[in-house]
């Protein structure tokens, strides 16, 4: 699923994010703060779709890549945005 827009809005876990830029790189922002970048790693992967990855603000590459840019961004946001509540772990009634 190729991202063919210069600007996109993404709702994730009750928060609104924007992606802006254009092929080959889009900034991922929330409330005016850049969290990272979605980057085209390869314009045509095995199935002819672009392959995306994440670049952190410090320039390091993320550990996720694939052709579904939306899922890659959501997984990245789960890891880096402290405004997202961490999923609960453990079983009900377990001491914390």
Coordinates of C-alpha atoms in Angstrom, one line a residue:
X1 CA 0.0 0.0 0.0
X2 CA 1.9 3.0 -1.3
X3 CA 1.7 6.4 0.5
X4 CA 1.1 8.7 -2.4
X5 CA 0.2 11.9 -0.5
X6 CA 2.3 14.9 0.7
X7 CA 0.1 15.1 3.8
X8 CA -1.8 12.5 5.7
X9 CA -3.6 12.3 9.1
X10 CA -3.5 9.1 11.1
X11 CA -5.7 8.4 14.2
X12 CA -4.1 5.9 16.6
X13 CA -5.1 5.0 20.1
X14 CA -7.1 8.2 20.6
X15 CA -4.4 10.5 19.3
X16 CA -4.0 12.3 16.0
X17 CA -0.8 12.3 14.1
X18 CA 0.2 14.0 10.8
X19 CA 2.6 12.8 8.2
X20 CA 4.0 15.4 5.8
X21 CA 6.7 15.5 3.2
X22 CA 6.7 13.3 0.2
X23 CA 8.3 10.4 -1.5
X24 CA 10.9 9.3 -0.2
X25 CA 10.4 10.7 3.3
X26 CA 7.5 11.9 5.6
X27 CA 7.9 13.5 9.0
X28 CA 5.7 11.9 11.7
X29 CA 4.3 14.5 14.1
X30 CA 1.9 15.0 16.9
X31 CA 1.2 18.4 18.4
X32 CA 4.0 20.0 16.3
X33 CA 6.7 17.6 17.6
X34 CA 8.5 15.4 15.2
X35 CA 8.6 11.8 16.5
X36 CA 10.5 10.3 13.5
X37 CA 10.3 9.8 9.8
X38 CA 8.7 7.3 7.5
X39 CA 11.2 6.5 4.8
X40 CA 11.1 4.6 1.5
X41 CA 13.8 2.0 1.9
X42 CA 13.2 0.5 -1.6
X43 CA 10.8 1.8 -4.2
X44 CA 9.8 -1.7 -5.3
X45 CA 10.0 -4.7 -3.0
X46 CA 9.4 -8.3 -3.9
X47 CA 5.7 -7.7 -4.8
X48 CA 6.4 -4.4 -6.6
X49 CA 5.2 -2.3 -3.6
X50 CA 7.5 0.3 -1.9
X51 CA 9.2 -1.0 1.3
X52 CA 9.1 1.5 4.2
X53 CA 11.1 1.8 7.4
X54 CA 11.4 4.3 10.2
X55 CA 14.2 6.8 10.9
X56 CA 14.4 8.1 14.4
X57 CA 15.1 11.8 15.0
X58 CA 18.8 10.9 15.9
X59 CA 19.2 9.4 12.4
X60 CA 19.1 5.7 13.4
X61 CA 17.0 3.3 11.5
X62 CA 14.1 1.6 13.1
X63 CA 13.8 -2.2 13.3
X64 CA 10.5 -2.6 11.3
X65 CA 10.1 -2.5 7.6
X66 CA 7.5 -3.6 5.1
X67 CA 5.0 -2.4 2.5
X68 CA 2.1 -1.4 4.9
X69 CA 3.3 2.1 5.9
X70 CA 0.3 2.6 8.3
X71 CA 1.1 -0.4 10.4
X72 CA 4.8 0.4 10.5
X73 CA 4.0 3.9 11.7
X74 CA 1.5 2.6 14.4
X75 CA 4.1 0.1 15.7
X76 CA 6.7 2.9 15.9
X77 CA 4.3 5.2 17.7
X78 CA 3.5 2.4 20.3
X79 CA 7.2 2.3 21.0
X80 CA 8.1 6.0 21.1
X81 CA 5.1 8.2 22.0
X82 CA 4.8 8.4 25.8
X83 CA 1.3 9.8 25.5
X84 CA 0.1 6.3 24.4
X85 CA -0.9 4.2 27.4
X86 CA 1.1 1.0 27.6
X87 CA -1.0 -2.1 27.1
X88 CA -1.7 -3.8 30.4
X89 CA 0.4 -6.9 31.1
X90 CA -0.1 -9.8 33.4
X91 CA -3.2 -11.6 34.4
X92 CA -6.2 -10.0 36.2
X93 CA -5.6 -10.0 39.9
X94 CA -1.8 -10.2 39.6
X95 CA 0.1 -7.9 41.9
X96 CA 1.8 -5.0 40.3

